Tab-separated table of C-alpha atoms in Angstrom:
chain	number	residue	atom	x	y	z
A	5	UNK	CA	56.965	18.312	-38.265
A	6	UNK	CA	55.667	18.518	-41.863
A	7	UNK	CA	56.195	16.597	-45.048
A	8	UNK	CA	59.537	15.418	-44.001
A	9	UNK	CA	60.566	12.153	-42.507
A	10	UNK	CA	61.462	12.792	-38.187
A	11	UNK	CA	65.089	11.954	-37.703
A	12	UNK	CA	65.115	11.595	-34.106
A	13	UNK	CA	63.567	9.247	-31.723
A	14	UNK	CA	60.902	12.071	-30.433
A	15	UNK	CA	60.338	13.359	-33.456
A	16	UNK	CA	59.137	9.433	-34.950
A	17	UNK	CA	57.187	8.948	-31.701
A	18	UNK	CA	55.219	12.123	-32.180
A	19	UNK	CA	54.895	11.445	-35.583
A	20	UNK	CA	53.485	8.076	-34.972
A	21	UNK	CA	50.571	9.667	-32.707
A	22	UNK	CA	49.959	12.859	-33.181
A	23	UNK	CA	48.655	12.066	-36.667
A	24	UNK	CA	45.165	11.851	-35.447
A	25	UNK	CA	44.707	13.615	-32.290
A	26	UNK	CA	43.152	16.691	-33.813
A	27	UNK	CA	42.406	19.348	-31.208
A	28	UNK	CA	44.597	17.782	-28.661
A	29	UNK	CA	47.030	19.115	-30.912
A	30	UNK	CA	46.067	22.544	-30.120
A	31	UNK	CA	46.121	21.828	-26.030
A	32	UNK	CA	50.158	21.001	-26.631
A	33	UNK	CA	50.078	24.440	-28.335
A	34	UNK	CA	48.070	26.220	-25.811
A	35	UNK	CA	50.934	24.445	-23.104
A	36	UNK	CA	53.793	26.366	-25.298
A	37	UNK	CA	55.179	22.536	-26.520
A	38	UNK	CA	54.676	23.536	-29.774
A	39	UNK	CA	52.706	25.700	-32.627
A	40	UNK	CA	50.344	24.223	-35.237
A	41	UNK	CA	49.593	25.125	-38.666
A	42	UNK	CA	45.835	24.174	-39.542
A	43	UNK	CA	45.240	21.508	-42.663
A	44	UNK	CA	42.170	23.952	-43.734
A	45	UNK	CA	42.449	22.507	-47.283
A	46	UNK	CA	41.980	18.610	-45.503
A	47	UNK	CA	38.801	20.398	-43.464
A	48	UNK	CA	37.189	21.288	-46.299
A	49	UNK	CA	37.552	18.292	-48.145
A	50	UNK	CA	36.286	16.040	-45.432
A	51	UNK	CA	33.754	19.019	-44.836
A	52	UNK	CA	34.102	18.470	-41.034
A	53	UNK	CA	33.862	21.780	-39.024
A	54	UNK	CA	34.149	20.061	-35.440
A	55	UNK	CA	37.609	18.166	-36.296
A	56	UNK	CA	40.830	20.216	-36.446
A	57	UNK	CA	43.724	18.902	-38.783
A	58	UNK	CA	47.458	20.261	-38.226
A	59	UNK	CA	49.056	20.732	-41.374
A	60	UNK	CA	52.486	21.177	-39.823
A	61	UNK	CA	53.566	21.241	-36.228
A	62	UNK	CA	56.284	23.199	-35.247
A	63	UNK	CA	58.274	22.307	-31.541
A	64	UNK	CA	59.123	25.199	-29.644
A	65	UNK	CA	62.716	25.775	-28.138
A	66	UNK	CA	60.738	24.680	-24.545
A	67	UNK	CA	58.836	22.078	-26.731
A	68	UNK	CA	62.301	20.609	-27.841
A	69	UNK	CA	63.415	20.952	-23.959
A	70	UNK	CA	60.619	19.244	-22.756
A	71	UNK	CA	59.642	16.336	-25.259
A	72	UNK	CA	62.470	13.820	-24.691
A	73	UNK	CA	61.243	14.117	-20.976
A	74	UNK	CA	58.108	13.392	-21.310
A	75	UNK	CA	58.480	10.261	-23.954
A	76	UNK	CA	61.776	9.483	-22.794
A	77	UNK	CA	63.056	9.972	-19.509
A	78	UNK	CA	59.358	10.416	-17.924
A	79	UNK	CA	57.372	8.405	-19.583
A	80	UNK	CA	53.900	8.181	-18.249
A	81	UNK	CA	53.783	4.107	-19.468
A	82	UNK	CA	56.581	3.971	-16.931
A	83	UNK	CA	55.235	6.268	-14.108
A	84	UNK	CA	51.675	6.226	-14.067
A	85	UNK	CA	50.921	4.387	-11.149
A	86	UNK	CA	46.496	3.782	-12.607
A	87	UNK	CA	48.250	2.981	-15.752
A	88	UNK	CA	49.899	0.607	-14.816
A	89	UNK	CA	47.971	-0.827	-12.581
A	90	UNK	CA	45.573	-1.544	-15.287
A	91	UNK	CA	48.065	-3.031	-17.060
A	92	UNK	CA	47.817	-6.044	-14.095
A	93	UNK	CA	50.225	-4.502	-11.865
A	94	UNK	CA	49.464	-4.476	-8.370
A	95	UNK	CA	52.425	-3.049	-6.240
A	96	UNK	CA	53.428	-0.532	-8.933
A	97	UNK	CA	57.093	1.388	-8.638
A	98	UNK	CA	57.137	4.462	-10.232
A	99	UNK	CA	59.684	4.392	-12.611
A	100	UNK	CA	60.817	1.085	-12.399
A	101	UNK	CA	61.113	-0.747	-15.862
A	102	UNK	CA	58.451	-2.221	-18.052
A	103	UNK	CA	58.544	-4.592	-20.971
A	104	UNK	CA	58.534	-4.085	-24.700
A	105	UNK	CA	54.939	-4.291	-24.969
A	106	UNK	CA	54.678	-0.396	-24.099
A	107	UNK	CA	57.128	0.675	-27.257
A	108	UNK	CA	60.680	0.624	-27.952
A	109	UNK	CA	61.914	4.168	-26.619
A	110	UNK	CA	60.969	3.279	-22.805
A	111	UNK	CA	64.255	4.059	-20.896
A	112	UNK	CA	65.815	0.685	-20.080
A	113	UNK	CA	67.115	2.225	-16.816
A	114	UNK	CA	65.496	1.809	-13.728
A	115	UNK	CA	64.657	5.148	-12.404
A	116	UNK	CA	62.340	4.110	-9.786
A	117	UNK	CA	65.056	5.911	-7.036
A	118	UNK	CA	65.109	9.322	-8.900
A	119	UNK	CA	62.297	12.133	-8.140
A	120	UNK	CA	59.970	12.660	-10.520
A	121	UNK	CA	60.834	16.057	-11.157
A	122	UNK	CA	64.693	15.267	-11.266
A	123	UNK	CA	65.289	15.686	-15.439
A	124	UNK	CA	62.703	19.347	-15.320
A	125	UNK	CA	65.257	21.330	-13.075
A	126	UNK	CA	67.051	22.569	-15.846
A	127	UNK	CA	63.643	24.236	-17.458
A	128	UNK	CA	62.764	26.014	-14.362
A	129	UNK	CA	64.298	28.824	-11.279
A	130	UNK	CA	66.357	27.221	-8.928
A	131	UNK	CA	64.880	25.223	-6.467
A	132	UNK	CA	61.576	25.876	-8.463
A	133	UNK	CA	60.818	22.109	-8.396
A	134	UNK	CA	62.255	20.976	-4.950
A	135	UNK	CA	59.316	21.230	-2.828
A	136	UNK	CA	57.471	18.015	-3.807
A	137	UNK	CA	55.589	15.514	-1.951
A	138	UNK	CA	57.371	12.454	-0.951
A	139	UNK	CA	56.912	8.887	-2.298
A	140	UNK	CA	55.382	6.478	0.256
A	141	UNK	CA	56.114	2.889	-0.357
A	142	UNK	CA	54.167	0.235	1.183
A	143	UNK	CA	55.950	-1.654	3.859
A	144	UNK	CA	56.204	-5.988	4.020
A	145	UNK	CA	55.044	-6.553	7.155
A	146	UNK	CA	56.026	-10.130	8.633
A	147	UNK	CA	53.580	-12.005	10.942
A	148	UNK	CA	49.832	-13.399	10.765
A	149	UNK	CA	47.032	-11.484	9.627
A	150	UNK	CA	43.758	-12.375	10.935
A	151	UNK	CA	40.616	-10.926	8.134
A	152	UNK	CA	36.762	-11.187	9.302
A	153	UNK	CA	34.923	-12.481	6.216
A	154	UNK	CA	31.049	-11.442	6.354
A	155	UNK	CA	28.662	-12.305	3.846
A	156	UNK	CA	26.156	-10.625	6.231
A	157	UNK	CA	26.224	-9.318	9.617
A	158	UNK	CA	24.830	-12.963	11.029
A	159	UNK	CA	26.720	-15.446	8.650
A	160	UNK	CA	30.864	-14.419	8.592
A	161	UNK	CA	34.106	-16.221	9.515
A	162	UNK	CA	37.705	-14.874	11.120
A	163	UNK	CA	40.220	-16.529	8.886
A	164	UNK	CA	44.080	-16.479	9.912
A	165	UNK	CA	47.189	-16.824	7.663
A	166	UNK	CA	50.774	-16.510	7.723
A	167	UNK	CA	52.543	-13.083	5.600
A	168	UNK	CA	53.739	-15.136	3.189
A	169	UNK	CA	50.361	-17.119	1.652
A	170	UNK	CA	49.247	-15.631	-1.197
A	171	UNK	CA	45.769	-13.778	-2.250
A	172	UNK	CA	44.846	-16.942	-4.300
A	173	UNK	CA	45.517	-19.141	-0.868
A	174	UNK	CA	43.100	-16.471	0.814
A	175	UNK	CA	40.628	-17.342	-1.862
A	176	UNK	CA	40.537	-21.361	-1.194
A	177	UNK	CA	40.313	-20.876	2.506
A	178	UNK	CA	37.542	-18.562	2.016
A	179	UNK	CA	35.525	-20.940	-0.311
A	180	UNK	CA	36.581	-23.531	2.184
A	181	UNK	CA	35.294	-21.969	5.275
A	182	UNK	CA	31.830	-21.236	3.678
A	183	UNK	CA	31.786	-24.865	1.475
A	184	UNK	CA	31.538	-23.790	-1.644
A	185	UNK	CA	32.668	-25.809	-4.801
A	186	UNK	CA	35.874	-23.818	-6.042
A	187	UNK	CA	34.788	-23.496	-9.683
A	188	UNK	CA	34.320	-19.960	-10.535
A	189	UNK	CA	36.436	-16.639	-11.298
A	190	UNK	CA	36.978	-14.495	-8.579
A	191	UNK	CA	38.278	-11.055	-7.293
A	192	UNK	CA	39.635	-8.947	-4.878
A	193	UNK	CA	38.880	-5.382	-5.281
A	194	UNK	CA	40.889	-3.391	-2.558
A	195	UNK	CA	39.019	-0.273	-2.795
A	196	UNK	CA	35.395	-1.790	-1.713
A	197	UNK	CA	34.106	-0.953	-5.320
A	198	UNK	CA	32.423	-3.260	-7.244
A	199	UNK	CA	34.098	-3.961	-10.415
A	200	UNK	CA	37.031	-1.371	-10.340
A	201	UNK	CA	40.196	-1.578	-11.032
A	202	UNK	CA	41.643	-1.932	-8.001
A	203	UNK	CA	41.615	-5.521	-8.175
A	204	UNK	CA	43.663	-8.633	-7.375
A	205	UNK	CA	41.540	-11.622	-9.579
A	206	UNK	CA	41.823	-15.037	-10.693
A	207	UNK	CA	45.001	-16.405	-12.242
A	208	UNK	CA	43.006	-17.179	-15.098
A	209	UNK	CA	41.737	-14.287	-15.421
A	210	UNK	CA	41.051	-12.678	-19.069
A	211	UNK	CA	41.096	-8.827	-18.165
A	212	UNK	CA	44.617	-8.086	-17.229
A	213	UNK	CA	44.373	-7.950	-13.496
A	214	UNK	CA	47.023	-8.542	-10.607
A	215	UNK	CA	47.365	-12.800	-10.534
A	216	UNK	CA	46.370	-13.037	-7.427
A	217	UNK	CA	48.731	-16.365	-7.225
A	218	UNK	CA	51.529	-14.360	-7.270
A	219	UNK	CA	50.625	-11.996	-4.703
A	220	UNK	CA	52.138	-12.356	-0.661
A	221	UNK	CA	49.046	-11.506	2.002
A	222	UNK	CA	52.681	-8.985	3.093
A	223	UNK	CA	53.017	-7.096	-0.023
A	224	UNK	CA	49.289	-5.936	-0.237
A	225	UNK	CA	50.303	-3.297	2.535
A	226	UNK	CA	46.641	-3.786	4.626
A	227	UNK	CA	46.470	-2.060	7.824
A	228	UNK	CA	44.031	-2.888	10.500
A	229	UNK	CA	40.555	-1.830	10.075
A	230	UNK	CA	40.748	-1.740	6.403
A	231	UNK	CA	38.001	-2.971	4.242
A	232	UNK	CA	37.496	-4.738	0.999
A	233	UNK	CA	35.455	-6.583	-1.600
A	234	UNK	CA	35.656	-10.761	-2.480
A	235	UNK	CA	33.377	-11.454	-5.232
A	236	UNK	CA	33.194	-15.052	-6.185
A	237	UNK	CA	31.134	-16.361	-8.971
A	238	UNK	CA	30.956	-13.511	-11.421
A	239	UNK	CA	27.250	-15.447	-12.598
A	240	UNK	CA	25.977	-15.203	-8.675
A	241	UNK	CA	27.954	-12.434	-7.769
A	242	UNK	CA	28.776	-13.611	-4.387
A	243	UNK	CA	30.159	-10.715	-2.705
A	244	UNK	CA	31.739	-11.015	0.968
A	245	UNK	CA	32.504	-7.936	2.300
A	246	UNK	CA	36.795	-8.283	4.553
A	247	UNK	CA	37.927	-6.452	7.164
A	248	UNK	CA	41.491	-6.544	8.486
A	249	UNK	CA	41.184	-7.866	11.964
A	250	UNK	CA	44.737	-8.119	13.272
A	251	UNK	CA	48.227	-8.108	12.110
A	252	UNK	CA	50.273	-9.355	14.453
A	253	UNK	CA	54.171	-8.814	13.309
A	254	UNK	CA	55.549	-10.720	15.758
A	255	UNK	CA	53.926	-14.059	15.651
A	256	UNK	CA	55.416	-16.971	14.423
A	257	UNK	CA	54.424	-18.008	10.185
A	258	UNK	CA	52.107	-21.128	9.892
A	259	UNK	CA	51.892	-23.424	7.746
A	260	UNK	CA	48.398	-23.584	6.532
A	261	UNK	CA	45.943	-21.062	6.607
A	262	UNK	CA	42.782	-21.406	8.716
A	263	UNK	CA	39.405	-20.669	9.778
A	264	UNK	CA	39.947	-19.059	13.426
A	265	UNK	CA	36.260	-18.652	14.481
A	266	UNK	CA	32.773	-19.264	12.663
A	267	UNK	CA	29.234	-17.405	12.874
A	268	UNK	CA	26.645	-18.323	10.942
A	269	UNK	CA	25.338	-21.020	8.633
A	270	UNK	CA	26.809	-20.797	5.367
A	271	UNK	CA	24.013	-21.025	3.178
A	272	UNK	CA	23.919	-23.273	0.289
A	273	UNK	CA	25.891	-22.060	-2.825
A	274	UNK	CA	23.423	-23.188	-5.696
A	275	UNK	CA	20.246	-23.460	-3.562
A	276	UNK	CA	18.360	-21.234	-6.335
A	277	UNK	CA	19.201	-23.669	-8.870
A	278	UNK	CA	17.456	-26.863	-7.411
């Protein structure tokens, strides 16, 4: 790619980005996609030693293999599962397709039931690529689930709901089980860290997270014994810490959630304030 205007889809999409990636030009070239020609006249006249400019890149015959792949057919917008996920995601599928927000040469197909490695076995020995691990999907499990909520080892409450309730009805029965005023953001973060991004929030939430509204208790894919974060009040930071108590799969759905047993005085939610 020089001068001249790209006249395929790959070559406009690297021509769109590659513009200003400077050395991370040269990593492509180091992986054999393709070979650059340094912009030594542009150095000089920006008199920048620590930024590399590429004057001209040049795709290799396994660049020109390998480039629809990986912007086309394997696109990591469409397969990378943190990507995603930051995106507001929760129960990412590989694969599966995404809106026009990511760009316009996404594959409209959904390739969520291929391997991975299904459009490389024509770059490398037979059977080269065959020996990968397999996909684990989380499994909707039907039922009540029954989640301790502790805000300390003294003070906690064993909440029950049905599979089908939804994180944002596991929210209200939590604020309504420790009788606090339900007028603050809040979040779930599934991996027990504090603000990652592992998180089911707030349907009003202004970050991008999973809506937590439109998230089944059955498609979060908890096991027993598992642990996570509840913050409420991002001001307060009132942080509960959950465990999984029971699923039991053959029990029959309820109705309403509710609070199974109680320990504890809650203690009072603006009590600094007054």
């Amino acid at each position: 790619m020089g001068s001249e205007e790209p006249k395929t889809d790959v070559g406009r999409i690297l021509a769109s980005c590659t513009y200003d990636w400077y050395y991370f030009n040269l990593y492509f070239e180091w992986l054999g996609l393709w070979i650059c020609e340094e912009d030594v006249e542009r150095k000089e006249q920006r008199d920048s030693k620590s930024v590399y400019y590429a004057k001209k890149i040049e795709v290799t015959q396994f660049g020109t293999q390998m480039m629809p792949i990986l912007l086309i057919s394997r696109n990591v917008c469409a397969w990378n599962i943190a990507l995603r996920r930051e995106d507001g995601e929760f129960n990412v599928i590989p694969g599966s397709i995404l809106d026009g927000r990511f760009g316009a040469y996404l594959s409209d197909e959904d390739q969520s039931a291929q391997p991975f490695f299904q459009p490389f076995i024509n770059l490398f020995s037979k059977d080269e690529l065959m020996h990968t691990l397999p996909r684990n999907r989380k499994q909707l499990i039907d039922g009540r689930y029954t989640f301790k909520v502790s805000l300390t080892n003294k003070i906690w409450r064993k909440l029950t709901f049905s599979a089908k309730h939804t994180m944002d009805d596991f929210h209200q029965i939590i604020i309504k089980a420790f009788e606090f005023d339900d007028d603050h953001l809040y979040s779930f973060f599934m991996d027990g860290e504090k603000w990652s991004h592992d998180c089911i929030a707030s349907p009003n939430d202004d970050f991008g997270h999973a809506d937590a509204s439109k998230i089944q208790i059955c498609a979060v894919g908890f096991i027993t014994r598992q642990k996570f974060l509840y913050i409420y009040d991002y001001g307060d930071e009132w942080t509960f810490l959950i465990e999984v108590d029971d699923i039991n799969e053959n029990a029959e759905q309820i109705l309403n959630p509710y609070v199974q047993e109680t320990r504890g005085e809650a203690p009072e939610q603006y009590s600094d304030f007054y």
